[in-house]
Short mmCIF file of C-alpha atoms in Angstrom, two decimals:
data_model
loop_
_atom_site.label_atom_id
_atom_site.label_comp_id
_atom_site.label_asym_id
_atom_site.label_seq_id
_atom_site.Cartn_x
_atom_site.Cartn_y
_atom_site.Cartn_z
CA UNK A 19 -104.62 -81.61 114.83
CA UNK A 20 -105.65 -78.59 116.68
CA UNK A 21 -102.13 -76.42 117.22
CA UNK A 22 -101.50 -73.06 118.84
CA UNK A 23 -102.29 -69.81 117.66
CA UNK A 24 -99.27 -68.33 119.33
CA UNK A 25 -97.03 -70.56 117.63
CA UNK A 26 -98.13 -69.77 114.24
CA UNK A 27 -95.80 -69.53 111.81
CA UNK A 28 -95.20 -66.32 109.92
CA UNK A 29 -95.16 -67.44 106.57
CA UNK A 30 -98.71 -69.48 107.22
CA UNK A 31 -100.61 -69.04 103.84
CA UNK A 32 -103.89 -68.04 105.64
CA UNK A 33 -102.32 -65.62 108.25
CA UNK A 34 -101.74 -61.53 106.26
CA UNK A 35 -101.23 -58.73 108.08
CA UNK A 36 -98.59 -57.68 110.73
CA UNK A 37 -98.60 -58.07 114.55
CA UNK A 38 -96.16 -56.94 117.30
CA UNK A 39 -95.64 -55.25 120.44
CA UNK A 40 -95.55 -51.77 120.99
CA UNK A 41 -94.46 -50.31 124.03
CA UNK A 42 -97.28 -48.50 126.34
CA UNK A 43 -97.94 -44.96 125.45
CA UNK A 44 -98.52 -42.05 127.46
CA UNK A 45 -101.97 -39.90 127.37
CA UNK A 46 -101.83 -37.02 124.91
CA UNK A 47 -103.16 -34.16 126.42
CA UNK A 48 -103.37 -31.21 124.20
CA UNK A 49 -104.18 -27.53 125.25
CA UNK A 50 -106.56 -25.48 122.71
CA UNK A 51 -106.35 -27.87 119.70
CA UNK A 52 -108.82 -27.13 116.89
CA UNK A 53 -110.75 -30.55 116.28
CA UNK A 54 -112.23 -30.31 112.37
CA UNK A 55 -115.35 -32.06 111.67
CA UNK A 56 -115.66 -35.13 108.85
CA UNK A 57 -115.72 -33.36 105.32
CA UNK A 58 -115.68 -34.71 101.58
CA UNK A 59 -111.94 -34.26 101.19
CA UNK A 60 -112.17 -35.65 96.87
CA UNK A 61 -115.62 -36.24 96.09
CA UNK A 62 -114.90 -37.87 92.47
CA UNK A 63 -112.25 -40.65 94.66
CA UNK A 64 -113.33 -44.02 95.11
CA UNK A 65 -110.93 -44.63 97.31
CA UNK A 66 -112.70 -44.35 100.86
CA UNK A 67 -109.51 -44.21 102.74
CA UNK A 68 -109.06 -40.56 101.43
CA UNK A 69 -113.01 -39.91 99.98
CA UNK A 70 -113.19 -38.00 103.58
CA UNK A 71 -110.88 -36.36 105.86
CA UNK A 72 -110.87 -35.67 109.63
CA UNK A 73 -108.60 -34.31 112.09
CA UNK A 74 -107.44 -32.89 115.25
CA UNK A 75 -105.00 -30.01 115.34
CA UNK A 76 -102.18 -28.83 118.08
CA UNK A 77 -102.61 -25.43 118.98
CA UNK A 78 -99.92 -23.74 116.96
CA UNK A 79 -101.58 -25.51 113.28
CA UNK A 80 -99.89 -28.82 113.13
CA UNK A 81 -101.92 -32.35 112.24
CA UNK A 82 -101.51 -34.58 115.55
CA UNK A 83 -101.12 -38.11 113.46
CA UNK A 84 -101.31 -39.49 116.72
CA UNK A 85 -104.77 -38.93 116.67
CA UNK A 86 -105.50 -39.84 113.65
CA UNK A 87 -106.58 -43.67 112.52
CA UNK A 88 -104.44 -46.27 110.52
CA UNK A 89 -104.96 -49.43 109.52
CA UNK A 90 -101.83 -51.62 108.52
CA UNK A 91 -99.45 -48.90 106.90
CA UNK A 92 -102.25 -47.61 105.59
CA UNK A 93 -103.93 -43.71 106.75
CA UNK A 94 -107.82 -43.09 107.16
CA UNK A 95 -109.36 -39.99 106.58
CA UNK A 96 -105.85 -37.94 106.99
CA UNK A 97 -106.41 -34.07 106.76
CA UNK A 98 -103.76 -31.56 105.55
CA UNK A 99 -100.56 -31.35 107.27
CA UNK A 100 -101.30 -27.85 108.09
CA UNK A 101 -105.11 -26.65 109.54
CA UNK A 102 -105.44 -23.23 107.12
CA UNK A 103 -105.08 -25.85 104.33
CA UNK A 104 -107.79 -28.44 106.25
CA UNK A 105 -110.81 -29.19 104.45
CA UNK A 106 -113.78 -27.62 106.03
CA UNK A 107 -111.86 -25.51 108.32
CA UNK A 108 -113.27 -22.07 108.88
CA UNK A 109 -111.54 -19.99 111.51
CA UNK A 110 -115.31 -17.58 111.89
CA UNK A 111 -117.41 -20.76 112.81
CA UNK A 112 -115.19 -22.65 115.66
CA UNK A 113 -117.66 -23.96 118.52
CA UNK A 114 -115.38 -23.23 122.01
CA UNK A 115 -115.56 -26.00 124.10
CA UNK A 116 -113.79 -26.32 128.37
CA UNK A 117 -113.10 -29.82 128.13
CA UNK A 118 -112.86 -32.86 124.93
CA UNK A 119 -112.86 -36.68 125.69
CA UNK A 120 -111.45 -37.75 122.61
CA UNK A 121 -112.45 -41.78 121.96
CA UNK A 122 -111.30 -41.68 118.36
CA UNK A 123 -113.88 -42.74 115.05
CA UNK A 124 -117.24 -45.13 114.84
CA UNK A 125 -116.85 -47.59 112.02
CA UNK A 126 -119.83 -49.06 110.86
CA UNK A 127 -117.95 -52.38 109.96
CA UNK A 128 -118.99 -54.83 112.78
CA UNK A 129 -115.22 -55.71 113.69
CA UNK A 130 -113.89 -52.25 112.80
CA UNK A 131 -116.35 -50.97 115.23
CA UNK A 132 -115.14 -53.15 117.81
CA UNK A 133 -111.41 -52.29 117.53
CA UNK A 134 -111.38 -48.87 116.31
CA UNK A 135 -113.07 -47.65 119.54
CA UNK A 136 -109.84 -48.48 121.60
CA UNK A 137 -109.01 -44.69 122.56
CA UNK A 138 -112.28 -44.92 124.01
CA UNK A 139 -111.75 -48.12 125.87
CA UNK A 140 -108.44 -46.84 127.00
CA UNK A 141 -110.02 -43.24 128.80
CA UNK A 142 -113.03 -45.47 130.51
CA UNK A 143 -110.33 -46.98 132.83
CA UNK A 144 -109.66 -43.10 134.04
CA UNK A 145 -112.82 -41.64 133.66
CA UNK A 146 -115.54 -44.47 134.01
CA UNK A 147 -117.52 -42.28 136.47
CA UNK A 148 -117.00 -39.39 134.84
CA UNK A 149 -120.01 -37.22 133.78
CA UNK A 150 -118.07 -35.99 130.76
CA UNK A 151 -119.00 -36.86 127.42
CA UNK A 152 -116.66 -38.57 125.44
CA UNK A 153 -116.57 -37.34 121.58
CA UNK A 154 -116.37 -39.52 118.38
CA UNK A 155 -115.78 -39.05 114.57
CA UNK A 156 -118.26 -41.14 112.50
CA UNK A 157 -116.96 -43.03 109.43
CA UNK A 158 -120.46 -41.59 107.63
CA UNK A 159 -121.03 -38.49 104.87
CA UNK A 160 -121.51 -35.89 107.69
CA UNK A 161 -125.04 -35.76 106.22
CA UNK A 162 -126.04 -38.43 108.77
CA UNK A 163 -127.22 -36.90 111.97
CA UNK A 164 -127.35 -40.30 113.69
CA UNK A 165 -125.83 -43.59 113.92
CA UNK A 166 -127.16 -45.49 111.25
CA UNK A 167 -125.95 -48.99 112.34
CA UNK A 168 -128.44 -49.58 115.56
CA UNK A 169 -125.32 -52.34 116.43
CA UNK A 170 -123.29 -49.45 117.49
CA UNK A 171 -125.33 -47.26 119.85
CA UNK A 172 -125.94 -50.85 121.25
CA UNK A 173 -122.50 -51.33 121.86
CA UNK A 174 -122.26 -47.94 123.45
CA UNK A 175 -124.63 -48.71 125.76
CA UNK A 176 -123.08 -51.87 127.03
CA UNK A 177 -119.79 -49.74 127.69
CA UNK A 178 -122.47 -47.43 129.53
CA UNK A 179 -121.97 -44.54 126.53
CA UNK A 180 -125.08 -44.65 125.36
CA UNK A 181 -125.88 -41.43 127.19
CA UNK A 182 -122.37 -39.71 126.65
CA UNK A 183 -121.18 -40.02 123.32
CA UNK A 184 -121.41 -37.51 121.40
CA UNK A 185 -120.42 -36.89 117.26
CA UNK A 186 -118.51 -34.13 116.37
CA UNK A 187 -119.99 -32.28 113.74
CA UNK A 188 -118.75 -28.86 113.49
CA UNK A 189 -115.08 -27.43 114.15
CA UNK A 190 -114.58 -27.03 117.83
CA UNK A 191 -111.68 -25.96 120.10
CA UNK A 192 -111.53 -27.06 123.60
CA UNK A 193 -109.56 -25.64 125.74
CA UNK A 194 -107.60 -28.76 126.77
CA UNK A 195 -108.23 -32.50 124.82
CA UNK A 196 -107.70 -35.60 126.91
CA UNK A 197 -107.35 -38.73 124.16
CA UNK A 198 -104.74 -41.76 123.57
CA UNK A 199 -102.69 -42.96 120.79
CA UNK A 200 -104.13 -45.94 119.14
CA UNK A 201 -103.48 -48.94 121.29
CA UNK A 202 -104.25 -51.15 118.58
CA UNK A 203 -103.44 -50.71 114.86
CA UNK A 204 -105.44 -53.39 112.58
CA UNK A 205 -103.08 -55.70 110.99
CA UNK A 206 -100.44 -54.24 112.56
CA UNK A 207 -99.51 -53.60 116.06
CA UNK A 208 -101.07 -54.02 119.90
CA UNK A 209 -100.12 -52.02 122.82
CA UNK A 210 -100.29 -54.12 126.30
CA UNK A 211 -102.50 -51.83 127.71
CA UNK A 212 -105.30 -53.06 125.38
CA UNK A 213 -105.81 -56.25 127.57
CA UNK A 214 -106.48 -54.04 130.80
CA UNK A 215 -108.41 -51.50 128.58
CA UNK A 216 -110.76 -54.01 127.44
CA UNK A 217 -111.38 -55.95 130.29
CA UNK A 218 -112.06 -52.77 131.86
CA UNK A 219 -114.43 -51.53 129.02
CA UNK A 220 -117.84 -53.24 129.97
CA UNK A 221 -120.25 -51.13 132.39
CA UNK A 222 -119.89 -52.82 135.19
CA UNK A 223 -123.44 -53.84 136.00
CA UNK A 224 -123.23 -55.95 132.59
CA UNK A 225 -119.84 -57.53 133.73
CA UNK A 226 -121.48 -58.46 136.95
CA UNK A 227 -124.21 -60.23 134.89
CA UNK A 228 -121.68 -61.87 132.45
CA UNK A 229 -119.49 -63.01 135.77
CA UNK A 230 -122.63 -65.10 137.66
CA UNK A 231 -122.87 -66.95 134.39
CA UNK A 232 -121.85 -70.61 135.53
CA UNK A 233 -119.71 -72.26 132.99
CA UNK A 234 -120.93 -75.64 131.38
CA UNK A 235 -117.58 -77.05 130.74
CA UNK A 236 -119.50 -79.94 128.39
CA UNK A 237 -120.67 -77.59 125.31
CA UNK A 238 -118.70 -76.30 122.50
CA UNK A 239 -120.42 -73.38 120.64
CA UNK A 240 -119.96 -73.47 116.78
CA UNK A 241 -120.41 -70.04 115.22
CA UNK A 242 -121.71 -70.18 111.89
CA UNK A 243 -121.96 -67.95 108.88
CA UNK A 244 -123.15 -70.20 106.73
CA UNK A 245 -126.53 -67.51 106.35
CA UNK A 246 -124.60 -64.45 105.52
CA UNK A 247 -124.76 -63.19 101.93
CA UNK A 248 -121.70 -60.80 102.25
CA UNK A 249 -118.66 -60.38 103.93
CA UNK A 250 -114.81 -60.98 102.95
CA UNK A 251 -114.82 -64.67 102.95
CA UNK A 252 -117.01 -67.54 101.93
CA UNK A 253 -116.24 -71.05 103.15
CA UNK A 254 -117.93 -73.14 100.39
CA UNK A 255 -119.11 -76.27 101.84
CA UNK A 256 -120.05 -74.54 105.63
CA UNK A 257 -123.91 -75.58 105.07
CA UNK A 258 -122.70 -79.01 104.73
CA UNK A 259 -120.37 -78.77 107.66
CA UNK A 260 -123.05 -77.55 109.90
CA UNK A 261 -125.33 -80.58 109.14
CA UNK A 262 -122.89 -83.00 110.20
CA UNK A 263 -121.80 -80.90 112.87
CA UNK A 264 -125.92 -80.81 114.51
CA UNK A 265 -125.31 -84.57 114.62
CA UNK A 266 -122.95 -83.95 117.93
CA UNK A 267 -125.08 -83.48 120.57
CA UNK A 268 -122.80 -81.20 122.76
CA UNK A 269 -121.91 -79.03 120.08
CA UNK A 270 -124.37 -75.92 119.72
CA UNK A 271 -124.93 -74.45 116.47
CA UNK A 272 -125.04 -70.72 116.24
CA UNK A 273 -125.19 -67.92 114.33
CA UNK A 274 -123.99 -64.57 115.87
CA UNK A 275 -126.07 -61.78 113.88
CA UNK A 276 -128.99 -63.58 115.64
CA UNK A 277 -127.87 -62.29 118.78
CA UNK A 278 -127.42 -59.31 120.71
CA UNK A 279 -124.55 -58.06 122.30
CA UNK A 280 -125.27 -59.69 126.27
CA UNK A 281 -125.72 -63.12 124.38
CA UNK A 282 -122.83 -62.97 122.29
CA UNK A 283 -120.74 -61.83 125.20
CA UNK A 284 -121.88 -64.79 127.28
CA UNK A 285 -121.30 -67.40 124.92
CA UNK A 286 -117.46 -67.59 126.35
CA UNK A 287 -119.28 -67.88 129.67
CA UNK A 288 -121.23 -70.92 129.02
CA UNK A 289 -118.89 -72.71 126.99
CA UNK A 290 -115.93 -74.50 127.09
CA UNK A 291 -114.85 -74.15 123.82
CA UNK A 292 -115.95 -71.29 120.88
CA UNK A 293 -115.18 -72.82 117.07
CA UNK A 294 -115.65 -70.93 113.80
CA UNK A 295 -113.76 -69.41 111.16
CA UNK A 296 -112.21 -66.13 111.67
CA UNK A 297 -115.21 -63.51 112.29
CA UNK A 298 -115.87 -60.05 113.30
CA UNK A 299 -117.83 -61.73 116.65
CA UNK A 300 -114.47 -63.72 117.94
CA UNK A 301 -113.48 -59.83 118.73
CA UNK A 302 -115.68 -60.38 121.64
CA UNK A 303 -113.44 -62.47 123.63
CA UNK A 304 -111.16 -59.56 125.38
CA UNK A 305 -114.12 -57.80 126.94
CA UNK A 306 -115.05 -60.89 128.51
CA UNK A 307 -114.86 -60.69 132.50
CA UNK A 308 -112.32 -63.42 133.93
CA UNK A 309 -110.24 -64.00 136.31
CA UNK A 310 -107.80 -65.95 134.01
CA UNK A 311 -108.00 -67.64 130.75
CA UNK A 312 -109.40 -71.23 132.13
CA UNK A 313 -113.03 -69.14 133.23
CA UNK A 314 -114.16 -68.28 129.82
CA UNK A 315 -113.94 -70.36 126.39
CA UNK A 316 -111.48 -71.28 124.48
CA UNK A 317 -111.47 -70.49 120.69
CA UNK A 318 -110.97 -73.34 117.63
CA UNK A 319 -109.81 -71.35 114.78
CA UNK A 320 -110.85 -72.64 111.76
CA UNK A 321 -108.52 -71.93 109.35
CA UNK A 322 -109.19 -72.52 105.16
CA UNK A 323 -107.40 -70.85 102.49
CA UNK A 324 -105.12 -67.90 101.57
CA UNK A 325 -106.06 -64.38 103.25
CA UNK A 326 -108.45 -66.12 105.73
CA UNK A 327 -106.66 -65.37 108.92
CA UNK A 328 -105.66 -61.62 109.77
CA UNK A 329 -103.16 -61.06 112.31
CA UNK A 330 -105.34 -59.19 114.49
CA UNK A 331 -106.09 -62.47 116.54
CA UNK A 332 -102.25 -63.03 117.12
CA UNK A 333 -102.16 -59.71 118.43
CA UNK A 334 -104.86 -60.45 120.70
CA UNK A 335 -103.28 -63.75 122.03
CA UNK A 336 -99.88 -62.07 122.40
CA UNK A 337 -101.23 -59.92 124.97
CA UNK A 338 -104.42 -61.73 126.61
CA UNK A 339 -102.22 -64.99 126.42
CA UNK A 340 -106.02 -66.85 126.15
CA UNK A 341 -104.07 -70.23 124.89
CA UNK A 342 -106.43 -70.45 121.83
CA UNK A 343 -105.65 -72.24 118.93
CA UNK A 344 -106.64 -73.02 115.32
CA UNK A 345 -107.15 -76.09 113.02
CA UNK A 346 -105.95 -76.21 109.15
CA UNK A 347 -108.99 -77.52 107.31
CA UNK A 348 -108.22 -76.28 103.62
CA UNK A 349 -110.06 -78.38 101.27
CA UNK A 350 -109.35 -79.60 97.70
CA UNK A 351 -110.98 -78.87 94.53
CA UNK A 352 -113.06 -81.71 94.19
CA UNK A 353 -116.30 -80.64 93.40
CA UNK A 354 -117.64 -77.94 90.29
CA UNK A 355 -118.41 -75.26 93.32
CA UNK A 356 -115.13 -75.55 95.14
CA UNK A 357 -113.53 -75.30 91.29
CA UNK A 358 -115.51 -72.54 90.23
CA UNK A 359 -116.84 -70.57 93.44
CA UNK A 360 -119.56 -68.10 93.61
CA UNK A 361 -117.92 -65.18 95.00
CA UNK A 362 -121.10 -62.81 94.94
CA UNK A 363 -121.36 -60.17 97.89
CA UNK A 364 -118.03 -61.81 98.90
CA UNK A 365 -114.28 -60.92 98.54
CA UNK A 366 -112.96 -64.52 98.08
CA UNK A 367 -114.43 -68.12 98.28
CA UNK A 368 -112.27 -70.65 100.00
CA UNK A 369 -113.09 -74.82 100.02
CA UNK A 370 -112.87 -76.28 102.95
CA UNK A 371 -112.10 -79.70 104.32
CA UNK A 372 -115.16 -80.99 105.81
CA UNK A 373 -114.38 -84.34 107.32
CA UNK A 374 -111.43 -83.00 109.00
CA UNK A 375 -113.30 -80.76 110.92
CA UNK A 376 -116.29 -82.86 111.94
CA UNK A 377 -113.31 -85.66 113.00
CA UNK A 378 -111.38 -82.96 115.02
CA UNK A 379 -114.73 -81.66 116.58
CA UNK A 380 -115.71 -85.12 117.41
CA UNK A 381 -112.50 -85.70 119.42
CA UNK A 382 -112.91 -82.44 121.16
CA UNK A 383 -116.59 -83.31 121.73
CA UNK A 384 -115.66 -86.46 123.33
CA UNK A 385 -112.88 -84.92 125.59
CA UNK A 386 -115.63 -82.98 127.54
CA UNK A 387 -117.93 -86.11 128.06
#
C-alpha cells in the first residue's frame, strides 16, 4: 500500500509542479550594486506577483534576475530591466553601505517562509560566525516596520538571526554584495547544495539539543489539520479519520500550529514514522540533524485528490534521498459533503478514503510493536 515517493510517477493526478536537478552554482559576488527597496510597482493590480517590485542592480544599471525570486516559471516582485526606470529609485537618497549579506525575501506564508530563505541558508555555511548582518526583502507594503508574522523572527532565531537580520528599506549601495542564486525554485527545480545548506542552517546549540533527543522507534506521529479554517486544501472527512486514528495507541495525534519551532523540529527525533497530508510543517524534515536517513523519521504521505501533492517534496527526496513515501487514499463521493464540499477559506476540498488509511496505519502500527 504504502509506495515510494521517489518512484512517483509523473503523470500522478495529485503530484503538479516541476522538479529536477540543477547543477551547483557559484556565489555571486557583485561590486557596488544598487539594492532598491520594496515599492508599490501597480497599485490598482490584484495580481500580487507584480502588485510590488524589488530588486538588486549590477553596477553598470542592469537587473541581476539571479537575485531575484521565482516560483515555477513564474517572477515575484521583478523590477525594471533597467534601474533609472526602477520603481522607487532615486539616485539623491542612496544609503552607502562597505559590505551586503544578501539572504534573499521573508514570505509570510508558513512554507514559503521556509523555502524562500535558501540564499540565506546557503551563506550561513560560509559565514555562520560572522558578525555581519545578513539583509532581507519582506514580502509586506513597505509600510510595515516589523515582521508581522511572530513565526518568522522565531525562525530567525533558531538559525541564530534573530540578532542579524536586517530589512532593507531604503535604496542602498554596498560596495561589494555577497548572495547566491536560488538553490531551490518552488515547483520547479533543487540545487544539491540545498541538502548541505540546510542541514547546516540550525544554530548549532539547537542542533545539539535536537541530536541528544533519543529516538522511540515505537511511535508514529500523525499531523493533523483537521482545526485549520484556511489553507489550499481541505481533506473532508480528516475529523473522522483522526477519531479512529486516537484508537491506536502508538500513534500520536498532533497538530503542528500548536507547536513551536524546537517541538516541531523534534518530532522526526522521537518518532519513527511522521504521517499527514502534504503541509507547510513536513518542510521541516531537511533541517533536521542526522547522521543518515535511518536517525530521524520517516514521512507517510498522504495523498487525496487532484493538486494535493506539489513537487517540492520530490525535490526534497531527490537530494536528501530520506526514503519517504506516500499512500493513495482518494475517496469516493459517497456522502452529500464529499459531493458538495465546503470550500470556505480553502482553495479546493478533496474526499478522502478513510478506512484505507486507518488499515494502512494499523499495519504500520503493528510493525513497530
Amino acid at each position: 500500500m504504502l509506495q515510494s515517493l521517489a518512484q512517483i510517477h509523473g503523470d500522478h493526478p495529485s503530484l503538479f509542479g516541476e522538479s529536477e536537478i540543477v547543477a551547483p552554482a557559484p556565489l555571486v559576488i557583485e561590486e557596488e550594486p544598487t539594492v532598491i527597496a520594496r515599492h508599490f510597482n501597480v497599485r490598482e493590480s490584484k495580481d500580487w506577483a507584480i502588485r510590488f517590485s524589488q530588486g538588486i542592480f549590477n553596477a553598470n544599471g542592469d537587473h541581476i534576475e539571479a537575485l531575484s525570486d521565482m516560483r515555477g516559471n513564474r517572477r515575484l516582485f521583478y523590477p525594471s530591466p533597467r534601474i533609472e526606470d526602477a520603481v522607487g529609485y532615486d539616485p539623491g537618497k542612496v544609503k552607502r553601505l562597505k559590505f551586503m549579506l544578501y539572504g534573499g525575501t521573508l514570505y509570510e506564508h508558513f512554507g514559503d517562509m521556509l523555502v524562500g530563505t535558501c540564499r540565506a541558508y546557503q551563506l550561513l555555511r560560509l559565514f555562520r560566525h560572522s558578525k555581519e548582518p545578513i539583509w532581507f526583502h519582506y514580502a509586506a507594503p513597505r509600510s510595515v516596520r516589523s515582521l508581522r508574522a511572530a513565526y518568522i523572527e522565531d525562525w530567525l532565531q533558531c538559525l541564530g538571526l534573530g540578532e542579524r537580520f536586517k530589512l532593507i528599506r531604503r535604496t542602498m549601495r554596498p560596495k561589494r554584495l555577497v548572495s547566491c542564486a536560488q538553490i531551490y525554485r518552488d515547483l520547479k527545480f533543487i540545487n544539491p547544495d540545498y541538502a548541505p545548506a540546510a542541514r547546516a542552517t540550525l544554530h548549532p546549540k539547537l542542533r545539539r539539543r535536537l541530536a541528544a533527543i533519543q529516538p522511540n522507534g515505537k511511535r508514529i506521529a500523525y499531523l493533523s489539520r483537521h482545526k485549520l479554517n484556511h489553507g489550499t486544501s481541505k481533506f473532508i472527512q480528516e475529523g473522522e479519520l483522526v477519531e479512529q486514528l486516537q484508537q491506536i495507541s502508538n500513534i500520536d495525534i498532533i497538530c503542528p500550529e500548536a507547536l513551536n519551532f524546537e517541538e516541531k523540529l523534534s518530532l522526526w527525533r522521537s518518532h519513527a514514522y511522521i504521517v499527514g497530508f502534504p503541509q507547510g510543517c513536513l518542510m521541516l524534515k531537511p533541517f533536521v540533524p542526522s547522521a543518515g536517513p535511518d536517525d530521524i523519521a520517516r514521512m507517510v504521505f498522504l495523498v487525496a485528490g487532484p493538486k494535493c501533492l506539489p513537487s517540492n517534496w520530490l525535490s526534497v527526496e531527490k537530494v536528501c534521498r530520506f526514503g519517504d513515501v506516500y499512500l493513495d487514499c482518494h475517496g469516493g463521493l459517497e456522502t452529500a459533503e464529499a459531493a458538495n464540499p465546503d470550500t470556505s477559506g480553502f482553495t479546493r476540498a478533496n474526499a478522502i478514503d478513510v478506512p484505507r488509511i486507518v488499515a494502512a496505519m494499523r499495519e504500520l502500527s503493528a510493525s513497530l510493536r
